[in-house]
Every structure is written in C-alpha cells, then in structure tokens.
Coordinates of C-alpha atoms and ligand atoms in Angstrom, one line a residue:
M1 CA -0.2 0.0 0.3
S2 CA 1.8 3.7 -0.7
P3 CA 1.7 5.9 1.2
A4 CA -1.0 8.3 2.2
K5 CA -0.8 12.1 0.2
H6 CA 0.0 14.5 3.2
Q7 CA -1.0 18.2 2.5
A8 CA -0.8 21.4 5.0
P9 CA -2.5 21.6 7.6
R10 CA -6.2 23.0 6.6
G11 CA -6.5 27.0 6.5
T12 CA -2.5 27.1 6.3
R13 CA -0.6 27.5 3.6
D14 CA 3.4 27.3 2.4
L15 CA 5.1 30.2 1.3
L16 CA 7.4 29.0 -1.7
P17 CA 10.4 30.8 -3.2
S18 CA 8.2 32.6 -5.9
E19 CA 6.5 34.4 -3.2
T20 CA 8.4 35.0 0.2
S21 CA 10.8 37.4 -2.2
R22 CA 7.9 39.4 -2.0
W23 CA 6.7 39.0 2.0
Q24 CA 10.6 39.1 3.0
W25 CA 10.9 42.8 0.6
A26 CA 7.2 43.8 2.7
E27 CA 8.7 43.0 6.1
A28 CA 12.1 44.9 4.7
K29 CA 10.5 47.7 4.5
A30 CA 8.3 48.8 7.6
R31 CA 11.2 47.5 9.4
E32 CA 12.8 50.4 8.2
V33 CA 10.0 52.3 9.6
L34 CA 9.5 50.4 13.1
D35 CA 13.6 51.3 12.7
R36 CA 12.4 55.6 12.3
Y37 CA 10.3 55.5 15.0
T38 CA 12.9 54.2 16.9
Y39 CA 11.1 50.8 18.0
R40 CA 13.4 47.7 19.2
E41 CA 11.8 44.2 18.8
I42 CA 11.2 41.9 21.3
R43 CA 10.3 38.2 20.3
T44 CA 8.1 36.1 22.9
P45 CA 7.3 32.1 22.5
M46 CA 4.3 31.1 19.9
F47 CA 2.9 29.3 23.1
E48 CA 2.1 30.6 26.0
D49 CA -0.2 28.8 29.0
F50 CA -3.4 29.4 28.6
E51 CA -4.8 31.4 30.9
L52 CA -2.4 34.0 29.5
F53 CA -4.8 34.8 26.7
A54 CA -8.8 34.0 28.6
R55 CA -7.5 37.2 30.8
T56 CA -6.5 39.6 27.9
S57 CA -8.2 38.5 24.5
G58 CA -12.1 37.9 27.6
E59 CA -13.7 34.1 28.3
S60 CA -16.3 35.7 25.9
S61 CA -13.9 36.6 22.7
D62 CA -14.5 34.5 19.6
V63 CA -10.8 34.3 20.1
V64 CA -11.3 32.9 23.1
Q65 CA -14.3 30.8 23.2
K66 CA -14.0 29.0 19.7
E67 CA -10.4 29.8 18.0
M68 CA -7.9 28.5 19.9
Y69 CA -5.1 26.0 19.2
R70 CA -5.5 24.9 23.4
F71 CA -3.3 21.8 24.3
K72 CA -1.8 20.4 26.8
D73 CA 1.9 19.4 27.2
L74 CA 3.1 15.8 27.7
K75 CA 3.7 17.3 32.0
G76 CA -0.8 18.7 31.6
R77 CA 0.4 22.3 32.0
D78 CA -3.0 23.7 30.1
L79 CA -1.9 25.9 27.2
A80 CA -1.9 27.3 23.8
L81 CA -0.7 28.8 20.4
R82 CA -0.8 32.5 20.2
P83 CA -3.5 33.8 19.0
E84 CA -2.1 37.5 19.3
A85 CA 0.9 39.0 20.2
T86 CA -0.5 42.0 23.0
A87 CA -1.0 39.3 25.7
G88 CA 3.2 37.8 25.1
V89 CA 4.2 41.3 25.0
C90 CA 2.7 42.2 28.0
R91 CA 3.8 38.9 30.0
A92 CA 7.0 39.3 28.8
Y93 CA 7.1 43.0 30.8
I94 CA 6.0 42.1 33.7
E95 CA 8.2 38.9 33.5
H96 CA 11.5 41.0 32.5
N97 CA 10.5 44.6 34.2
L98 CA 11.4 46.2 31.8
A99 CA 9.7 49.1 34.0
A100 CA 12.6 50.0 35.3
Q101 CA 14.6 50.0 32.8
G102 CA 12.5 53.0 31.5
R103 CA 9.4 54.6 31.6
V104 CA 8.2 54.2 28.1
H105 CA 9.0 51.0 25.8
R106 CA 9.5 51.6 22.4
L107 CA 8.5 47.0 21.2
W108 CA 8.1 45.9 17.7
Y109 CA 7.0 42.0 16.3
G110 CA 6.4 39.9 13.8
G111 CA 5.8 36.3 13.5
P112 CA 2.9 34.0 12.7
M113 CA -0.4 33.8 15.1
F114 CA -2.8 30.3 14.9
R115 CA -6.5 30.9 14.8
Y116 CA -8.9 28.3 14.6
G117 CA -11.5 29.8 12.3
R118 CA -13.2 28.9 8.9
P119 CA -10.6 29.5 6.1
Q120 CA -11.0 32.2 2.8
K121 CA -9.7 34.8 1.5
G122 CA -7.9 36.2 3.4
R123 CA -8.2 34.2 6.7
Y124 CA -5.4 31.9 7.8
R125 CA -5.0 30.2 10.7
Q126 CA -2.2 30.2 10.2
F127 CA -1.5 33.6 9.6
W128 CA 1.8 36.5 9.7
Q129 CA 2.0 40.0 12.0
I130 CA 4.0 42.8 12.2
G131 CA 2.9 44.0 14.9
A132 CA 3.8 47.9 17.3
E133 CA 3.2 48.1 20.9
L134 CA 4.1 51.4 22.9
I135 CA 4.3 50.5 25.6
G136 CA 4.4 53.7 30.0
T137 CA 2.3 56.3 28.7
E138 CA -1.6 57.6 29.2
A139 CA -1.0 61.1 26.7
P140 CA -2.9 60.8 23.9
G141 CA 0.6 61.8 21.3
A142 CA 0.9 58.0 21.8
D143 CA -1.9 57.0 20.8
V144 CA -1.6 59.5 17.2
E145 CA 2.1 57.8 17.3
I146 CA 1.1 54.8 17.2
I147 CA -1.5 55.0 14.3
A148 CA 0.7 57.9 12.5
L149 CA 3.1 55.0 12.6
F150 CA 0.5 52.0 11.6
V151 CA -0.1 54.6 7.7
D152 CA 3.6 54.6 7.4
I153 CA 4.1 50.7 7.5
F154 CA 1.3 51.8 4.4
E155 CA 2.8 53.6 2.5
A156 CA 6.0 52.0 2.8
W157 CA 3.6 49.4 1.5
G158 CA 3.0 51.5 -1.7
F159 CA -0.5 52.1 -0.1
E160 CA -2.2 55.9 -1.0
N161 CA -5.3 58.2 0.9
L162 CA -5.8 55.0 3.3
S163 CA -8.5 55.6 5.2
V164 CA -8.6 55.3 9.2
A165 CA -11.3 53.6 11.2
I166 CA -10.9 54.9 15.0
N167 CA -13.6 55.3 18.0
S168 CA -13.3 54.9 21.7
V169 CA -14.5 51.9 22.9
G170 CA -13.7 54.4 26.8
T171 CA -13.7 52.7 30.1
P172 CA -15.3 48.7 31.8
A173 CA -17.1 50.6 33.5
T174 CA -18.4 52.9 30.2
R175 CA -18.2 50.2 28.5
R176 CA -20.7 48.1 31.1
A177 CA -22.8 51.4 30.0
Y178 CA -23.4 51.2 26.4
G179 CA -23.7 47.6 26.7
D180 CA -27.0 47.9 28.7
K181 CA -27.8 50.5 26.4
L182 CA -27.4 48.2 23.7
R183 CA -28.8 45.3 24.6
E184 CA -31.9 47.7 25.6
W185 CA -31.7 49.0 21.9
L186 CA -31.8 45.4 20.3
T187 CA -33.8 43.0 22.7
P188 CA -37.8 44.3 20.1
V189 CA -35.5 41.7 17.5
K190 CA -33.7 40.0 20.1
D191 CA -35.5 37.3 17.8
R192 CA -33.8 38.4 14.3
L193 CA -30.6 37.8 15.3
S194 CA -28.8 35.1 14.6
Q195 CA -28.2 32.0 17.4
D196 CA -24.7 34.0 18.0
S197 CA -25.2 37.2 18.0
Q198 CA -28.8 36.4 20.6
A199 CA -25.8 34.7 23.0
R200 CA -23.4 37.7 22.7
L201 CA -25.9 39.8 23.8
E202 CA -26.3 38.8 27.3
A203 CA -22.6 37.6 28.1
N204 CA -21.1 40.6 26.1
P205 CA -24.0 42.7 23.7
L206 CA -21.0 44.8 22.6
R207 CA -19.6 41.6 20.7
V208 CA -23.2 41.7 18.3
L209 CA -21.0 45.1 17.2
D210 CA -18.8 42.4 16.0
S211 CA -21.0 39.9 13.5
K212 CA -19.9 38.9 10.5
D213 CA -24.5 38.1 9.5
E214 CA -26.0 39.5 7.2
G215 CA -28.9 39.5 8.6
D216 CA -27.2 41.1 11.9
L217 CA -25.5 43.8 9.9
E218 CA -28.9 45.5 8.4
I219 CA -30.4 45.1 11.7
L220 CA -27.3 47.0 13.6
G221 CA -27.9 50.2 9.9
G222 CA -31.3 50.4 12.0
K223 CA -33.7 47.6 10.7
G224 CA -37.4 47.7 12.3
L225 CA -34.4 49.5 15.4
K226 CA -36.1 52.0 17.5
G227 CA -34.4 55.4 16.7
P228 CA -30.3 55.0 15.5
M229 CA -28.1 52.4 17.9
P230 CA -26.7 54.2 21.1
R231 CA -22.6 55.1 20.1
M232 CA -20.0 55.2 23.0
L233 CA -19.0 58.8 23.4
D234 CA -21.3 59.7 23.7
V235 CA -21.3 57.6 27.0
L236 CA -17.5 58.8 28.0
D237 CA -16.6 59.5 30.5
K238 CA -14.8 63.3 31.4
E239 CA -10.9 61.9 30.9
S240 CA -11.9 59.4 28.4
R241 CA -13.9 62.3 26.2
Q242 CA -10.5 64.1 26.3
H243 CA -8.0 62.2 26.0
W244 CA -10.4 61.1 23.0
D245 CA -10.5 64.6 21.7
D246 CA -6.5 65.4 21.4
V247 CA -6.0 62.2 20.1
L248 CA -8.2 63.9 17.2
A249 CA -6.1 66.4 17.5
G250 CA -3.0 64.9 16.9
L251 CA -4.4 62.9 14.1
E252 CA -5.8 66.3 12.8
Q253 CA -2.7 68.1 13.1
L254 CA -0.5 65.0 10.8
G255 CA -2.8 65.5 8.2
I256 CA -3.7 61.3 8.6
E257 CA -7.1 60.5 7.5
H258 CA -9.5 58.7 9.7
A259 CA -13.4 58.6 9.9
I260 CA -15.3 58.0 13.4
D261 CA -17.1 54.6 13.6
H262 CA -19.1 54.0 16.2
G263 CA -19.5 50.3 15.1
L264 CA -15.3 48.8 15.8
V265 CA -15.7 47.7 19.1
R266 CA -12.3 45.1 18.3
G267 CA -12.9 41.5 18.5
L268 CA -10.5 41.6 21.3
D269 CA -11.0 42.4 24.8
Y270 CA -8.8 44.4 25.9
Y271 CA -8.9 47.3 24.8
T272 CA -9.3 51.4 26.7
R273 CA -10.0 54.2 25.7
T274 CA -8.4 55.0 21.8
A275 CA -9.2 51.7 18.7
F276 CA -8.8 51.7 15.7
E277 CA -8.6 49.9 12.3
V278 CA -7.6 50.1 8.5
H279 CA -10.1 48.6 6.1
D280 CA -9.5 47.9 1.8
R281 CA -13.1 46.1 0.7
S282 CA -10.8 44.4 -2.0
L283 CA -10.3 41.5 -0.2
G284 CA -14.3 41.2 0.5
A285 CA -15.8 39.4 4.1
Q286 CA -12.0 39.8 5.5
S287 CA -11.3 43.0 4.7
A288 CA -8.8 44.7 8.3
L289 CA -5.7 44.6 7.3
G290 CA -4.2 45.7 10.8
G291 CA -5.6 47.9 13.5
G292 CA -5.4 47.7 17.6
G293 CA -5.7 50.4 19.9
R294 CA -5.0 51.0 23.2
Y295 CA -4.6 49.2 27.2
D296 CA -4.4 50.4 30.0
G297 CA -6.0 47.8 32.3
L298 CA -4.7 44.3 30.6
M299 CA -0.2 44.5 32.8
E300 CA -2.9 45.4 35.9
A301 CA -5.1 41.8 34.4
L302 CA -1.8 40.0 34.0
G303 CA -1.3 40.9 37.5
G304 CA 1.4 43.4 37.3
P305 CA 1.8 47.0 38.5
S306 CA -0.4 49.1 36.1
T307 CA 0.6 50.2 33.0
P308 CA -0.9 52.3 30.4
G309 CA 0.2 50.9 26.7
V310 CA -1.5 51.4 22.7
G311 CA -0.2 49.6 19.6
F312 CA -1.4 47.8 16.1
S313 CA -0.8 44.7 14.3
I314 CA -0.5 44.7 10.4
G315 CA -1.9 40.8 8.9
L316 CA 1.6 40.0 6.6
D317 CA -1.6 37.7 4.5
R318 CA -4.3 40.5 3.9
T319 CA -1.7 43.4 3.7
L320 CA 0.1 41.2 0.9
L321 CA -3.1 39.2 -1.1
A322 CA -3.6 43.5 -1.2
L323 CA -1.0 44.7 -2.9
E324 CA -1.1 41.8 -4.9
D325 CA -4.8 43.8 -6.7
R326 CA -2.7 46.6 -6.8
S327 CA -0.6 44.9 -8.4
A328 CA 2.8 45.7 -6.8
A329 CA 5.8 44.0 -9.0
L330 CA 8.8 43.0 -7.3
P331 CA 12.5 42.9 -9.6
P332 CA 13.7 39.5 -10.0
P333 CA 16.2 39.6 -8.0
I334 CA 19.4 39.7 -10.3
F335 CA 22.4 36.9 -10.3
L336 CA 24.9 35.6 -12.4
Y337 CA 25.5 32.1 -13.8
V338 CA 29.3 30.5 -14.0
A339 CA 29.0 28.7 -17.1
A340 CA 32.8 26.2 -17.6
T341 CA 33.3 23.8 -20.3
E342 CA 34.4 20.1 -19.8
G343 CA 38.3 21.0 -19.8
T344 CA 37.5 24.5 -17.0
R345 CA 35.4 22.8 -15.0
P346 CA 37.3 21.4 -12.3
F347 CA 38.0 25.7 -11.7
V348 CA 33.8 26.9 -10.9
P349 CA 34.2 25.5 -8.1
G350 CA 36.4 27.6 -6.7
F351 CA 35.6 31.0 -9.1
V352 CA 31.9 30.8 -8.1
R353 CA 32.8 30.4 -3.6
A354 CA 35.2 33.7 -4.3
L355 CA 32.1 35.1 -6.6
R356 CA 29.8 35.0 -3.6
T357 CA 32.0 36.7 -0.7
V358 CA 29.7 39.5 -3.2
Y359 CA 27.9 38.3 -5.4
A360 CA 25.2 35.6 -6.1
V361 CA 24.9 33.2 -7.7
D362 CA 24.2 29.9 -9.1
H363 CA 26.1 27.5 -11.5
D364 CA 25.9 24.1 -12.9
L365 CA 26.4 21.3 -10.7
E366 CA 26.0 18.5 -13.3
A367 CA 28.4 18.3 -15.7
R368 CA 26.2 20.0 -18.3
S369 CA 27.1 20.9 -21.6
L370 CA 28.2 24.4 -22.2
N371 CA 24.8 24.6 -24.4
A372 CA 22.7 23.2 -21.4
Q373 CA 24.7 25.8 -19.3
M374 CA 23.4 28.8 -21.3
K375 CA 20.1 27.4 -21.2
A376 CA 20.0 26.8 -18.2
A377 CA 21.5 30.9 -16.9
D378 CA 17.9 32.1 -19.1
K379 CA 15.6 29.4 -17.9
A380 CA 16.9 31.4 -14.0
G381 CA 16.6 34.4 -14.5
A382 CA 19.9 35.7 -14.6
R383 CA 20.8 38.5 -15.8
L384 CA 24.6 38.5 -16.6
V385 CA 26.9 34.8 -17.4
L386 CA 30.4 34.6 -17.2
I387 CA 31.7 31.9 -19.4
L388 CA 35.6 30.0 -18.8
G389 CA 35.9 29.1 -22.3
D390 CA 39.1 27.1 -22.5
D391 CA 41.4 29.5 -24.2
E392 CA 40.9 32.9 -22.5
W393 CA 40.8 30.3 -19.4
K394 CA 44.7 29.7 -20.1
K395 CA 44.9 33.4 -20.6
G396 CA 43.4 34.6 -17.7
E397 CA 40.2 36.3 -19.2
I398 CA 37.1 35.6 -18.5
V399 CA 33.4 36.0 -20.9
V400 CA 30.7 38.1 -19.1
K401 CA 27.6 37.7 -21.5
D402 CA 24.7 40.5 -20.5
L403 CA 21.4 38.6 -20.9
G404 CA 19.3 41.8 -20.4
D405 CA 20.1 43.5 -24.2
G406 CA 22.6 40.3 -25.2
S407 CA 26.4 41.9 -25.3
Q408 CA 29.2 39.8 -24.7
E409 CA 32.7 41.1 -24.3
T410 CA 35.5 39.1 -22.9
V411 CA 37.8 40.8 -19.7
D412 CA 41.0 39.6 -17.7
A413 CA 40.2 38.7 -15.1
D414 CA 41.3 41.9 -12.9
D415 CA 38.9 43.7 -14.6
L416 CA 36.4 41.4 -13.7
V417 CA 34.2 43.1 -11.2
D418 CA 34.7 45.7 -12.8
T419 CA 32.9 45.4 -15.1
I420 CA 29.9 42.7 -13.9
D421 CA 29.2 46.5 -10.6
R422 CA 29.0 48.2 -14.2
K423 CA 26.7 45.8 -16.0
L424 CA 24.9 45.6 -13.2
E425 CA 23.8 49.4 -12.0
P426 CA 20.4 50.8 -12.9
K427 CA 20.8 52.0 -16.1
D428 CA 19.3 56.0 -16.7
G429 CA 15.4 55.9 -16.9
A430 CA 15.2 52.0 -15.9
E431 CA 11.7 51.2 -13.6
T432 CA 13.6 49.8 -10.7
F433 CA 11.1 49.3 -7.7
E434 CA 12.1 51.9 -5.5
D435 CA 10.6 54.0 -8.4
D436 CA 7.4 53.0 -7.7
E437 CA 6.5 53.7 -4.7
Ligands
HAM1 P1 -6.6 42.0 15.4 O1 -7.4 42.9 14.6 O2 -7.3 40.7 16.2 O3 -5.6 42.6 16.8 O4 -5.4 41.5 14.1 C1 -4.5 42.2 13.2 C2 -4.6 41.7 11.7 O5 -4.3 39.9 12.1 C3 -6.6 41.7 11.4 O6 -6.3 42.9 11.6 C4 -6.1 41.0 9.9 O7 -5.8 41.8 9.0 C5 -5.0 40.1 10.7 N1 -5.4 38.4 11.1 C6 -6.6 38.5 12.2 N2 -7.0 37.4 12.6 C7 -6.6 36.5 11.0 C8 -6.4 35.7 10.4 N3 -7.3 34.5 10.9 N4 -6.2 35.3 9.2 C9 -4.9 36.1 8.8 N5 -5.3 37.0 9.0 C10 -5.7 37.4 9.9 C11 -4.6 41.8 17.4 O8 -4.2 40.6 17.2 C12 -4.0 43.0 18.2 N6 -3.2 42.3 19.3 C13 -4.2 44.5 17.6 C14 -2.6 45.4 18.7 C15 -2.0 45.8 18.7 N7 -3.3 46.3 19.8 C16 -2.9 46.1 20.8 N8 -2.3 46.3 20.6

C-alpha cells in the first residue's frame, strides 16, 4: 500500500520561493519604518499558558471561545498557540521588569499567529502579523504616534489615501453602561438576530457589533429599530472624552485621514479608549488589514503594575493579497551564472565560491554541456553569464555575457568585478521597484 499523501493542515499555507521574495520585501520595508520610529524588536514564544490569553483576549471573545489552539503538553500543562502577540509582550514586560529600564518602551514584533477560524480568502489558521506596542504612557500623543506609524508602514508598502476607522471604547465602566444601552436597543429584535448574536447579547452585547452575519448587519443598520444605534462616544467619562478629543486633534495636525466608526469595538476584550482599524474593501469579508488600540488595564489584569499601553498589529497575509490586487511587482533577483567547458569545469567551485563573497551566483552541478548551461542561465533569469572558455581561461580572461541586451565582452580577470558592477548598475531611466513607490 502506498503511503497517504500529505497536505498542509487546513487553513495553513506554504509560502514558496516565488512568494517569499515579496514577503521579505514587505517585512524589510516595515522594519525600516519601525527603525526610524525607534521601535526595538521583541520575540516572545509562539505558545503561552492558555490562561494568559483567556484573561486578556476575553472569555467571551470568539478568539477564546472558538478559535484557540489549546493543548496539553506531556506534563499536562494547559497551553495555547498564540492567537495574537500583545498578551505575550505584556507578559514579558512584567516578567522581565522592563519598567525598571525606563518608563516608556517602544517595541515591535513579527511572526505567525494561530486562530482556529473557518478558512477563506484572507483568513487562515496560521497567519503572519507585524505589530508594535508603545508601553508606559497614557499620553494621547502616544496613540497619535502609534496610528502615524501604522499608516506610515502601509504607505511604505505603496498604499495611498488610507483612511483609519477610529472609535473610543472608553473604560470598562463606560463599556458596561454602553452594553446595557445596546442590549436595550436590540432586545425588541432579539429573535431576529443570529444564534451567535443572541448569545452575545446576553454575555457581552458589544460583541454583537462585531458580527459578520448579513441579517445581523441589516438589523444593526437600524432597520425596524427605535432610534439610531446608541454611540459609545455619547457615554464616555470626562477623562476619556478629553483623551479622545486630543487624539483626534493630533491626527488632524498630522493630516492623517480618519473616519469615526461608532460600531468599531474590536474583537479582543482588552481595549480601553482608542480603537482603530484599516480596511481594504477589495478583499471582501476579511477586509481588516490591521487594527489596534489602547489597553490601559491589560498589565494589571496580568498581575503587573498598572501600566498603560497602545499598539497595533497588521495582518501580512491580507496586506500582501491587497498589494497583489494593486499588481505591485517585484524586480527579479539579480544574480550571475557561471558556465564552464569540460576543460574549465574543475575551476568552477573555487571561482564561484570567491564570487559568492560579493554576488549571488548560480552554476551547473551536473557537468552539462555549455549549451545546456546557457539555457539554464536564461531559464533561471540570470542577469549575466560568466563563461569560462578554455582559451580565455588560459589567458586569464573571462567572457561576460549580458542576458539583458545580449552583448558579450571578454575581460581580464583583474577587471571582472568592475565589469560586473558596471553592467549591473541600473541604467538611467530604468524602472526599479523603488521608483514605483
Ligand atoms: P486583531 O485585529 O485581532 O488585533 O488582528 C490584527 C490583524 O491580524 C487583522 O486586522 C488581520 O489583518 C490579521 N488577522 C487576524 N486574524 C487573521 C486570520 N485568521 N487570518 C489572516 N489574518 C488575520 C490583534 O491581534 C491585536 N494584537 C492588535 C493590537 C496590538 N492591539 C494592541 N496592540
């Protein structure tokens, strides 16, 4: 019996080399912006105590209720693959007492997250995030900086005219008061809500606003309901209101496009005050490219000292899908191909190894004919082929063939590097990806 064929687990994907170059480009661009904002990288484990997520994401959130990759290890520890990284970052902040090293910390992270959702375009069970957390200050300027950083990363990727959806979710007390109003507003149509939303209406009415169910969305639009949907901004306490006004003023000062979204509550429970998201409607249902907000009670909930924080995460899978829709193109990687004859083949390994201290170099490993090597170079997309011909090699010369324009010249080995550099220099007016931005 032949062994069963394996496939990547449902909801996961292989990123093949044809895609990883785009990913590396996107990650590098984001890192450049993060560096300029003086954020420093933190790496936390991909799994943590289940309890960490239950306590921070919220017992009634979908992430904890339905989407957690929860497991026991061989010693019976209750663990979970991280559905997001903010909780782990805060856990690490407390565990290593980063507060002792300075009051304000600017941190970023990137890596896979895991949520057991129903897979569809833009939603995976393993997906990548890049995120940033600004920990240690309540100042509205911190929210403004985080949103500016968020937008600047998208702009570095080539997005234009982004509008940030923004709301304030107040404090736990205002949220409770708002939840009561929302429940009251929705109760007359309770029976028409989806099963999930009916349950949410009891446990945590704000979650109903997060529903993706079409019927629910229609109801939330106010159809058949008395009066418009209650707004969180109308029940904010004085300090949160002032904070909100200051954040909006800061965004205006920087000219950051934003639109107030009264239905924006976020899917995780740890938020206080500012909450924001960016959407790309071309992606359909899974349109949120990233989101974040303030979480002033999270550190305390984890048993740490009261420490405010604000941050965001961007979903890279969706962002790259959206960029594909905008047909962003990457330049082909530039590399050289060394081709040899029967006679010069023994010199190839040493020659290639020396070249590889400076350039990306490919070559034939199978003693194929010169003709086959030239075809292979062309197929692989090499820019230059360095041909080690018998006669030339004896004279200390190398033939440099430019596959771009077909030109060919024979150069002295001493001049090889200069020749390669000259030929690889971008031609005036040539379009590069950088120019496309
Ligand atoms: P989140 O909104 O749950 O926030 O996730 C952020 C982004 O991750 C989403 O906007 C989306 O692009 C992407 N994402 C989430 N789930 C999936 C999925 N199943 N497949 C593909 N992409 C997905 C957070 O995770 C918070 N930690 C953000 C934050 C940081 N708040 C404060 N600091």
